[in-house]
Coordinates of C-alpha atoms in Angstrom, one line a residue:
M1 CA -20.5 42.6 3.3
I2 CA -23.0 44.9 1.5
K3 CA -23.3 42.4 -1.4
K4 CA -24.0 39.6 1.1
F5 CA -26.6 41.7 2.8
I6 CA -28.3 42.5 -0.5
D7 CA -28.2 38.8 -1.5
K8 CA -29.9 37.9 1.7
L9 CA -32.6 40.5 1.3
L10 CA -33.3 39.3 -2.2
G11 CA -33.5 35.7 -1.1
K12 CA -30.2 34.6 -2.7
S13 CA -27.7 32.3 -1.0
T14 CA -24.5 30.8 -1.7
P15 CA -24.5 27.2 -3.2
G16 CA -24.8 24.6 -0.6
T17 CA -26.9 26.7 1.9
A18 CA -30.5 26.1 2.6
G19 CA -33.2 28.4 1.0
G20 CA -33.1 30.9 -1.7
K21 CA -31.7 30.5 -5.3
P22 CA -28.1 29.6 -5.4
H23 CA -25.7 32.2 -6.7
F24 CA -23.7 30.4 -9.5
G25 CA -20.9 33.0 -9.9
K26 CA -20.0 35.3 -12.7
R27 CA -18.4 33.9 -15.8
E28 CA -14.9 35.2 -16.4
E29 CA -12.9 34.4 -19.5
V30 CA -9.1 34.7 -18.7
P31 CA -6.9 34.9 -21.9
A32 CA -3.5 33.1 -22.2
S33 CA -1.7 36.4 -21.7
V34 CA -3.1 36.4 -18.1
H35 CA -3.3 32.8 -17.0
G36 CA 0.1 31.9 -18.6
I37 CA -0.6 28.2 -19.2
N38 CA 2.0 26.5 -21.3
P39 CA 0.2 24.6 -24.2
E40 CA 3.0 22.1 -24.4
L41 CA 2.0 20.7 -20.9
V42 CA -1.4 19.7 -22.3
D43 CA -1.8 16.1 -23.3
R44 CA -2.3 15.7 -27.0
R45 CA -5.0 13.2 -26.8
A46 CA -7.1 15.2 -24.4
A47 CA -6.8 18.2 -26.8
E48 CA -8.0 15.9 -29.6
V49 CA -11.1 14.8 -27.5
V50 CA -12.0 18.5 -27.0
A51 CA -11.4 19.3 -30.6
T52 CA -13.6 16.4 -31.8
L53 CA -16.5 17.5 -29.5
K54 CA -16.2 21.1 -30.6
Q55 CA -16.2 20.2 -34.3
A56 CA -19.5 18.3 -33.7
G57 CA -20.9 21.5 -32.3
Y58 CA -20.6 20.9 -28.6
E59 CA -18.9 22.9 -25.8
A60 CA -15.9 21.1 -24.4
Y61 CA -13.1 22.0 -21.9
I62 CA -10.3 20.3 -20.0
V63 CA -11.6 20.6 -16.4
G64 CA -10.7 20.1 -12.8
G65 CA -7.3 19.4 -11.3
A66 CA -5.6 19.3 -14.6
V67 CA -6.4 23.0 -15.1
R68 CA -5.2 23.7 -11.6
D69 CA -1.8 21.9 -12.2
L70 CA -1.4 23.7 -15.6
L71 CA -1.9 27.1 -13.8
L72 CA 0.8 26.1 -11.4
G73 CA 3.1 25.1 -14.2
L74 CA 2.9 21.3 -13.4
R75 CA 2.3 18.6 -15.9
P76 CA -1.0 16.8 -14.9
K77 CA -1.0 13.1 -14.7
D78 CA -4.7 12.8 -15.7
F79 CA -6.8 14.9 -18.0
D80 CA -10.6 15.1 -17.6
V81 CA -12.9 16.7 -20.1
A82 CA -16.3 18.4 -19.5
T83 CA -19.0 19.0 -22.2
N84 CA -22.6 19.8 -22.7
A85 CA -23.0 16.6 -24.8
T86 CA -24.8 13.7 -23.2
P87 CA -23.0 10.4 -22.5
E88 CA -24.7 8.8 -25.5
Q89 CA -23.8 11.7 -27.8
V90 CA -20.1 11.5 -26.6
K91 CA -20.0 7.7 -27.1
G92 CA -21.3 8.2 -30.7
L93 CA -18.3 10.3 -31.7
F94 CA -15.5 8.0 -30.7
R95 CA -14.7 4.5 -31.8
R96 CA -13.5 3.3 -28.5
A97 CA -15.7 4.9 -25.9
F98 CA -17.6 3.3 -22.9
I99 CA -20.3 4.6 -20.6
I100 CA -19.5 3.6 -17.0
G101 CA -20.9 4.3 -13.6
K102 CA -24.4 4.6 -12.1
R103 CA -23.9 7.4 -9.4
F104 CA -22.2 9.6 -11.9
R105 CA -22.5 8.5 -15.5
I106 CA -19.4 9.3 -17.5
V107 CA -17.6 8.2 -20.7
H108 CA -14.1 6.7 -21.0
V109 CA -12.5 7.5 -24.3
V110 CA -9.7 5.1 -24.8
H111 CA -6.6 5.9 -26.9
G112 CA -4.0 3.3 -27.7
R113 CA -3.8 -0.3 -26.6
G114 CA -2.0 -2.5 -24.1
R115 CA 0.2 -0.8 -21.5
E116 CA 0.5 2.3 -23.5
H117 CA -3.2 3.0 -23.5
E118 CA -4.7 6.2 -22.1
V119 CA -8.2 6.9 -20.8
I120 CA -9.7 10.4 -21.1
E121 CA -12.6 10.8 -18.8
V122 CA -15.6 12.8 -20.3
S123 CA -18.4 14.0 -18.1
T124 CA -21.5 16.0 -18.9
F125 CA -22.3 19.4 -17.3
R126 CA -24.4 18.7 -14.3
A127 CA -27.2 20.8 -13.0
Y128 CA -27.1 22.2 -9.5
L129 CA -30.1 20.8 -7.6
D130 CA -31.1 21.4 -4.1
N131 CA -31.2 18.2 -2.0
S132 CA -34.8 19.0 -1.0
A133 CA -35.9 18.6 -4.5
A134 CA -34.1 15.2 -4.9
G135 CA -35.7 11.8 -4.5
Q136 CA -35.0 10.5 -1.1
V137 CA -34.2 6.8 -0.2
S138 CA -33.9 5.4 3.3
G139 CA -30.9 3.1 2.7
N140 CA -27.6 3.4 0.8
E141 CA -26.3 2.5 -2.7
K142 CA -26.4 -1.2 -2.0
T143 CA -29.5 -1.6 0.1
S144 CA -31.7 0.7 -2.1
K145 CA -30.8 -0.5 -5.6
A146 CA -34.5 -1.1 -6.5
Q147 CA -35.6 2.4 -5.3
L148 CA -32.6 4.0 -7.2
A149 CA -33.4 2.3 -10.5
G150 CA -34.5 5.0 -12.9
M151 CA -33.7 8.0 -10.6
H152 CA -31.4 10.7 -11.8
H153 CA -31.0 12.7 -8.7
A154 CA -31.3 11.0 -5.3
V155 CA -30.0 11.5 -1.8
D156 CA -30.2 9.3 1.4
A157 CA -31.5 10.3 4.8
S158 CA -28.3 12.1 5.8
G159 CA -28.2 14.1 2.5
R160 CA -25.5 12.2 0.8
V161 CA -25.9 12.3 -3.0
L162 CA -26.5 8.8 -4.4
R163 CA -27.4 9.8 -7.9
D164 CA -26.2 13.0 -9.8
N165 CA -27.2 12.5 -13.4
V166 CA -29.3 15.6 -14.1
W167 CA -27.5 17.6 -17.0
G168 CA -27.4 21.4 -16.9
P169 CA -25.5 24.6 -17.9
Q170 CA -21.8 25.1 -17.3
D171 CA -22.3 27.6 -14.4
E172 CA -24.3 25.1 -12.4
D173 CA -21.7 22.5 -13.2
A174 CA -19.0 24.7 -11.8
T175 CA -21.1 25.3 -8.6
R176 CA -21.5 21.7 -7.8
R177 CA -17.8 21.0 -7.9
D178 CA -15.8 21.0 -4.6
F179 CA -12.9 23.5 -4.4
T180 CA -12.6 26.7 -6.3
V181 CA -9.2 25.7 -7.8
N182 CA -10.9 22.6 -9.2
A183 CA -13.8 24.4 -10.8
M184 CA -12.1 26.1 -13.8
Y185 CA -12.4 25.1 -17.5
Y186 CA -9.6 25.4 -20.1
D187 CA -10.2 25.4 -23.9
P188 CA -7.0 24.1 -25.4
V189 CA -8.2 25.4 -28.9
S190 CA -8.8 29.0 -27.9
Q191 CA -6.5 28.8 -24.8
I192 CA -9.1 30.6 -22.7
V193 CA -9.8 29.7 -19.0
V194 CA -13.4 29.9 -17.8
D195 CA -13.6 30.8 -14.2
Y196 CA -16.9 31.3 -12.1
H197 CA -15.6 31.2 -8.4
K198 CA -12.4 33.1 -8.3
G199 CA -10.3 30.0 -8.7
I200 CA -7.4 31.7 -10.3
Q201 CA -7.2 34.2 -7.5
D202 CA -7.3 31.4 -4.9
A203 CA -4.6 29.5 -6.9
K204 CA -2.4 32.7 -6.6
K205 CA -3.2 33.0 -2.9
K206 CA -2.4 29.3 -2.5
T207 CA -5.8 28.6 -0.8
L208 CA -8.0 25.6 -1.0
R209 CA -11.5 26.9 -0.5
M210 CA -14.7 25.0 -0.7
I211 CA -17.5 26.4 -2.9
G212 CA -20.6 27.0 -0.8
D213 CA -21.2 26.0 2.8
P214 CA -18.4 23.4 3.6
A215 CA -20.4 21.5 6.2
T216 CA -23.3 21.1 3.7
R217 CA -20.9 20.1 0.9
Y218 CA -19.2 17.5 3.1
R219 CA -22.6 16.1 3.9
E220 CA -23.6 15.8 0.2
D221 CA -20.5 13.7 -0.4
P222 CA -18.4 12.8 2.7
V223 CA -15.6 11.6 0.4
R224 CA -14.8 15.3 -0.1
I225 CA -13.4 15.2 3.4
I226 CA -10.7 12.8 2.2
R227 CA -10.2 14.8 -1.1
A228 CA -9.6 17.9 1.0
V229 CA -6.7 16.1 2.8
R230 CA -5.3 14.6 -0.4
F231 CA -5.2 18.0 -2.2
A232 CA -3.7 19.8 0.8
A233 CA -1.0 17.0 1.0
K234 CA -0.3 17.3 -2.7
L235 CA -0.1 21.0 -2.9
S236 CA 1.5 21.6 0.6
P237 CA 5.1 21.6 -1.0
L238 CA 3.9 24.5 -3.0
G239 CA 2.7 26.4 0.1
F240 CA -1.0 25.6 -0.2
S241 CA -3.3 25.2 2.8
I242 CA -7.0 24.7 3.5
D243 CA -9.0 27.8 4.1
P244 CA -9.9 28.0 7.8
K245 CA -13.6 28.0 7.1
S246 CA -13.3 24.9 4.9
A247 CA -11.2 23.1 7.5
A248 CA -13.2 23.8 10.6
P249 CA -16.0 21.2 9.9
L250 CA -13.6 18.4 8.8
V251 CA -13.2 16.6 12.1
Q252 CA -16.9 16.8 13.1
S253 CA -17.9 15.6 9.6
Q254 CA -15.7 12.4 9.9
A255 CA -18.6 10.4 11.2
L256 CA -20.4 10.8 7.9
L257 CA -17.7 8.4 6.4
A258 CA -19.3 5.5 8.1
E259 CA -22.2 5.6 5.6
V260 CA -19.8 5.4 2.5
P261 CA -19.5 1.9 1.1
Q262 CA -16.4 0.1 2.3
S263 CA -15.1 -0.5 -1.3
R264 CA -15.2 3.1 -2.0
M265 CA -13.5 4.0 1.3
F266 CA -10.8 1.4 0.5
D267 CA -10.2 3.0 -2.9
E268 CA -9.9 6.5 -1.4
M269 CA -7.5 5.3 1.2
L270 CA -5.2 3.9 -1.5
K271 CA -5.4 7.3 -3.3
L272 CA -4.1 9.0 -0.1
L273 CA -1.2 6.6 0.1
Q274 CA -0.3 5.9 -3.6
T275 CA -0.4 9.2 -5.4
G276 CA 3.1 10.2 -4.6
H277 CA 2.4 12.2 -1.4
A278 CA 1.9 9.5 1.3
I279 CA 4.3 11.2 3.9
A280 CA 2.7 14.6 3.3
T281 CA -0.8 13.0 3.7
I282 CA 0.0 11.6 7.0
E283 CA 1.5 14.9 8.2
Q284 CA -1.8 16.7 7.0
L285 CA -4.0 14.1 8.8
K286 CA -2.1 14.8 12.0
K287 CA -2.1 18.5 11.5
L288 CA -5.9 18.5 11.0
G289 CA -6.6 16.2 14.0
M290 CA -7.7 13.4 11.7
A291 CA -5.0 10.8 12.5
K292 CA -7.8 8.4 13.5
G293 CA -11.4 7.7 12.4
I294 CA -11.3 7.9 8.6
Y295 CA -10.8 4.2 7.9
P296 CA -9.4 1.4 10.1
L297 CA -6.6 0.4 7.8
L298 CA -5.5 3.9 7.3
D299 CA -5.4 4.3 11.1
V300 CA -2.9 1.5 11.2
A301 CA -0.7 3.1 8.5
V302 CA -0.7 6.5 10.3
E303 CA 0.1 4.9 13.6
R304 CA 3.0 3.0 12.2
A305 CA 4.3 5.7 9.8
D306 CA 7.2 6.6 12.1
T307 CA 8.4 3.0 12.5
P308 CA 11.5 2.4 10.4
F309 CA 10.0 -0.3 8.1
V310 CA 6.7 1.4 7.3
K311 CA 8.4 4.7 6.8
A312 CA 10.9 3.2 4.4
A313 CA 8.0 1.7 2.5
L314 CA 6.1 4.9 2.3
L315 CA 9.1 6.8 1.1
D316 CA 9.8 4.1 -1.5
T317 CA 6.2 4.4 -2.7
D318 CA 6.4 8.2 -3.0
R319 CA 9.8 7.8 -4.9
R320 CA 8.4 5.3 -7.4
V321 CA 5.2 7.3 -8.1
N322 CA 7.3 10.5 -8.7
E323 CA 9.6 8.6 -11.1
G324 CA 6.7 7.3 -13.1
K325 CA 7.1 3.7 -11.9
P326 CA 4.1 1.4 -11.1
V327 CA 3.1 0.7 -7.5
A328 CA 0.9 -2.1 -6.2
P329 CA -1.4 -1.7 -3.2
S330 CA -0.6 -5.2 -2.2
F331 CA 3.0 -4.3 -1.6
L332 CA 2.4 -1.2 0.5
L333 CA -0.3 -3.0 2.6
A334 CA 2.0 -6.0 3.1
C335 CA 4.6 -3.5 4.6
V336 CA 2.0 -1.8 6.9
L337 CA 0.7 -5.2 8.2
W338 CA 4.0 -7.1 8.4
E339 CA 4.3 -6.3 12.1
D340 CA 1.0 -8.1 12.7
V341 CA 2.0 -11.1 10.6
R342 CA 5.5 -11.4 12.1
N343 CA 4.2 -11.2 15.7
G344 CA 1.5 -13.8 15.1
W345 CA 4.0 -16.1 13.4
Q346 CA 6.5 -15.9 16.3
E347 CA 3.8 -16.6 18.8
R348 CA 2.8 -19.9 16.9
L349 CA 6.5 -20.9 16.6
A350 CA 6.9 -20.5 20.3
Q351 CA 4.1 -23.0 20.6
R352 CA 6.2 -25.5 18.6
Q353 CA 4.0 -25.3 15.5
H354 CA 5.5 -26.1 12.0
P355 CA 6.9 -22.9 10.5
L356 CA 4.8 -22.8 7.2
P357 CA 1.4 -23.7 8.7
A358 CA 2.1 -21.2 11.5
L359 CA 2.8 -18.5 9.0
Q360 CA -0.3 -19.2 7.0
E361 CA -2.4 -19.1 10.2
A362 CA -1.0 -15.8 11.2
I363 CA -1.7 -14.4 7.7
D364 CA -5.3 -15.6 7.9
E365 CA -5.7 -13.9 11.2
V366 CA -4.4 -10.6 9.9
F367 CA -6.7 -10.6 6.8
D368 CA -9.8 -11.2 9.0
K369 CA -8.8 -8.6 11.5
R370 CA -7.4 -5.8 9.3
I371 CA -8.7 -6.1 5.6
G372 CA -12.3 -7.2 6.1
D373 CA -14.6 -7.7 3.1
V374 CA -13.6 -5.3 0.4
S375 CA -13.8 -5.4 -3.4
G376 CA -10.9 -7.2 -4.9
R377 CA -9.8 -8.8 -1.6
G378 CA -9.1 -12.1 -3.4
K379 CA -6.5 -10.8 -5.7
L380 CA -5.1 -8.4 -3.1
A381 CA -4.8 -11.1 -0.6
A382 CA -3.2 -13.6 -2.9
D383 CA -0.5 -11.1 -3.7
M384 CA 0.1 -10.1 -0.1
R385 CA 0.2 -13.7 1.0
E386 CA 2.8 -14.5 -1.7
I387 CA 5.1 -11.7 -0.6
W388 CA 4.9 -12.9 3.1
V389 CA 5.4 -16.6 2.5
M390 CA 8.4 -15.9 0.3
Q391 CA 10.3 -14.2 3.2
P392 CA 11.5 -17.3 5.0
R393 CA 12.4 -18.9 1.7
F394 CA 15.0 -16.2 1.1
E395 CA 17.0 -17.9 3.8
K396 CA 17.4 -21.0 1.7
R397 CA 20.2 -20.4 -0.9
V398 CA 21.2 -24.0 -1.7
G399 CA 19.6 -26.7 -3.9
N400 CA 16.8 -25.7 -6.3
T401 CA 15.1 -23.2 -4.2
P402 CA 16.9 -20.1 -5.6
F403 CA 16.1 -21.1 -9.2
G404 CA 12.4 -21.7 -8.3
M405 CA 12.2 -18.4 -6.5
V406 CA 13.4 -16.2 -9.4
M407 CA 10.9 -17.8 -11.7
Q408 CA 7.8 -16.9 -9.6
P409 CA 5.7 -14.0 -11.0
R410 CA 5.8 -12.1 -7.6
F411 CA 9.4 -12.6 -7.0
R412 CA 10.4 -9.0 -7.6
A413 CA 7.8 -7.8 -5.1
G414 CA 9.0 -10.3 -2.5
F415 CA 12.6 -9.3 -3.2
D416 CA 11.8 -5.5 -2.8
F417 CA 10.1 -6.4 0.5
M418 CA 13.1 -8.3 1.7
R419 CA 15.3 -5.4 0.5
L420 CA 13.5 -3.0 2.7
R421 CA 13.7 -5.3 5.6
A422 CA 17.5 -5.4 5.1
D423 CA 17.6 -1.5 4.9
V424 CA 16.1 -1.3 8.4
G425 CA 18.4 -4.1 9.8
E426 CA 15.6 -6.8 10.1
V427 CA 17.7 -9.2 7.9
E428 CA 21.4 -9.2 7.0
E429 CA 22.5 -6.9 4.3
A430 CA 24.6 -9.7 2.8
L431 CA 21.4 -11.7 2.2
A432 CA 19.9 -9.0 0.1
E433 CA 23.0 -8.4 -1.8
W434 CA 23.2 -12.2 -2.7
W435 CA 19.8 -12.3 -4.0
Q436 CA 20.4 -9.0 -5.9
D437 CA 23.3 -10.6 -7.6
F438 CA 21.7 -14.0 -8.2
Q439 CA 18.6 -12.7 -10.0
S440 CA 20.6 -10.9 -12.6
A441 CA 23.6 -13.2 -12.9
D442 CA 24.4 -15.7 -15.7
D443 CA 24.7 -19.5 -15.1
E444 CA 28.4 -19.4 -14.3
R445 CA 28.0 -16.6 -11.8
R446 CA 25.0 -18.3 -10.2
D447 CA 27.1 -21.5 -9.7
D448 CA 29.7 -19.3 -7.9
L449 CA 27.0 -17.8 -5.8
M450 CA 25.6 -21.2 -4.8
D451 CA 29.1 -22.4 -3.8
Q452 CA 29.5 -19.3 -1.7
A453 CA 26.2 -19.9 0.0
K454 CA 27.2 -23.6 0.7
E455 CA 30.5 -22.6 2.3
E456 CA 28.7 -20.0 4.4
Q457 CA 26.2 -22.6 5.5
K458 CA 29.0 -25.0 6.5
A459 CA 30.8 -22.4 8.4
R460 CA 27.6 -21.4 10.3
Q461 CA 26.8 -25.0 11.1
K462 CA 30.4 -25.6 12.4
S463 CA 30.3 -22.5 14.6
Q464 CA 27.0 -23.7 16.1
Q465 CA 28.3 -27.1 17.1
P466 CA 29.0 -27.5 20.9
V467 CA 32.6 -27.9 21.9
V468 CA 33.5 -31.1 23.9
K469 CA 36.8 -31.3 25.8
R470 CA 38.4 -34.8 25.8
V471 CA 41.6 -36.4 27.1
P472 CA 44.1 -36.8 24.2
R473 CA 44.3 -40.4 22.9
N474 CA 48.1 -40.3 22.7
S475 CA 48.7 -39.5 26.4
P476 CA 50.9 -41.9 28.5
A477 CA 49.1 -45.1 29.4
P478 CA 48.0 -45.0 33.0
R479 CA 49.3 -47.5 35.6
P480 CA 46.9 -50.2 36.7
A481 CA 45.0 -49.5 39.7
P482 CA 43.8 -52.0 42.3
T483 CA 40.2 -52.5 42.6
P484 CA 38.8 -51.6 46.0
A485 CA 37.2 -54.9 46.6
T486 CA 39.9 -57.4 45.8
G487 CA 43.1 -55.5 45.3
A488 CA 43.2 -56.7 41.7
T489 CA 44.1 -54.4 38.9
V490 CA 42.2 -53.6 35.6
D491 CA 43.2 -52.2 32.3
A492 CA 42.9 -48.3 32.5
A493 CA 43.1 -47.6 28.7
P494 CA 39.9 -45.5 27.9
A495 CA 37.5 -46.8 25.4
D496 CA 36.5 -44.6 22.4
G497 CA 34.4 -41.7 23.4
E498 CA 34.6 -42.7 27.1
D499 CA 35.1 -39.9 29.6
V500 CA 38.0 -40.3 32.1
E501 CA 38.0 -39.0 35.7
L502 CA 41.3 -37.4 36.7
P503 CA 42.2 -37.6 40.4
P504 CA 43.1 -34.4 42.1
D505 CA 46.7 -35.5 42.9
G506 CA 47.5 -35.6 39.2
S507 CA 48.1 -39.5 39.3
A508 CA 46.9 -41.8 36.6
P509 CA 43.2 -41.7 35.9
K510 CA 41.0 -44.3 37.3
K511 CA 39.2 -46.4 34.8
R512 CA 35.8 -47.7 35.5
R513 CA 34.8 -50.8 33.5
R514 CA 32.8 -53.9 33.8
R515 CA 34.6 -57.2 34.7
R516 CA 34.0 -60.1 32.4
R517 CA 32.5 -63.2 33.7
K518 CA 33.6 -66.6 32.4
P519 CA 30.9 -68.9 31.2
G520 CA 29.4 -71.0 34.1
G521 CA 30.7 -74.5 34.7
A522 CA 29.0 -77.7 35.8
G523 CA 27.2 -77.7 39.0
G524 CA 27.5 -73.9 39.2
A525 CA 31.0 -74.0 40.8
G526 CA 32.8 -72.8 37.8
S527 CA 31.3 -69.4 38.0
G528 CA 32.7 -68.4 41.3
G529 CA 36.1 -70.2 40.9
G530 CA 36.6 -68.6 37.4
S531 CA 36.2 -65.0 38.8
E532 CA 38.6 -65.7 41.7
G533 CA 41.1 -67.3 39.3
A534 CA 41.0 -64.4 37.0
A535 CA 41.7 -61.9 39.8
S536 CA 44.5 -64.1 41.2
A537 CA 46.1 -64.4 37.8
T538 CA 46.0 -60.7 37.2
A539 CA 47.4 -60.0 40.7
G540 CA 50.3 -62.4 40.1
D541 CA 51.4 -60.8 36.8

């Protein structure tokens, strides 16, 4: 309290507050004997990038979430490096390095090729600048491109940072980061951790605390609101929680997200759902009172998270990420929006539309309503459409359909989708098991499976046929019965497929049939006489 009072008198303030000179924290160098980081958890290629920069005379450290995870004894999935070298200087030291970004210029140093390649992200220490000193533009990143050209530090009317490419010392770089546990620097060569904002203490207390005034920091970059939720979800199994002062402005600050470009919001939403903590993320959103309002598609995912199918998809995504297996956004979003597609499809089928066009129309409607215009929609939409259109085709297991299905590039995604549907009882378990066997079977086994499917189809068709009761053909021939008009008798043997009416007294059934007419004679008299003669002859038999 005394220190804060003295800082106020001297005109100092904490970073992110208005007025005065920011307090950048005191540099603390924590040795390995205190922080206890295991060097074996450090990625070899990240350590090589740091060593290369240091050999060239620059400062360089592993930074951010990787240091936090190392302190917690976890193996980080991504390693970022911070240095006092400019992007151009970093690029000149590595054979495969690329400068990317406009809002934040960084360098991607690429190691390896193909699927085994790894990217180490290298950023330059940034200066802490008060927003009042930044260039201001009236629009956003898209509408103010001409104004932003050549600007290194710019904000919009709401205070959101649109450009942050002014280089500065390490202490200022630490101050402009978000949470204290993400603002530490680790040197894998000397094994020293540099800490300016008590990040190690907060890590031990399992607290996520925003550097500076939280409301101001959220206004500078509203995506920090989503990052707060993501970190809380990721670290909640370890007992972490958001500091009350940092959590208090979250709900009120949600409105700021409306100014963030939709493509960036879409990417941040995927990070919430596809980093291995989807279930925990949804729990945090509900706990913080943020179940609605961040992003429309995320609202749908949260709303349906407790339904059997979507919950199974979220759990499966978490499992795959934690096992190091790849996940595709198209698959998870196809699961989240399947309810809309299925309902729209069934409505069109009830209107007697053809099944495939009805399904395509339902899909188009869902894309327009739920996805909107986001970057990469074309590829995303194509993959989702293929998964959905494949579902009714799984019911066809005869002919050439199964062989064509397993050859499709997206077959595995379509099958996994159908497998989840079987797990929740939406389709028969036997259907999923048949396709599981078929895709991995040899030709002989596939022939057996096809024969099995044909027999099942025949049995199903037979069971669906209506049952018609008929009089047995070998029953005793009925006695001739007199006709009501003439007293003559007619043959009572039933014709093929003709129904017979049984009298209530159990006597022979009455047969109704047409009487034949003889060809007419000369003068028209033969017609009447012929009929009479036929009746008389029959009666006299």
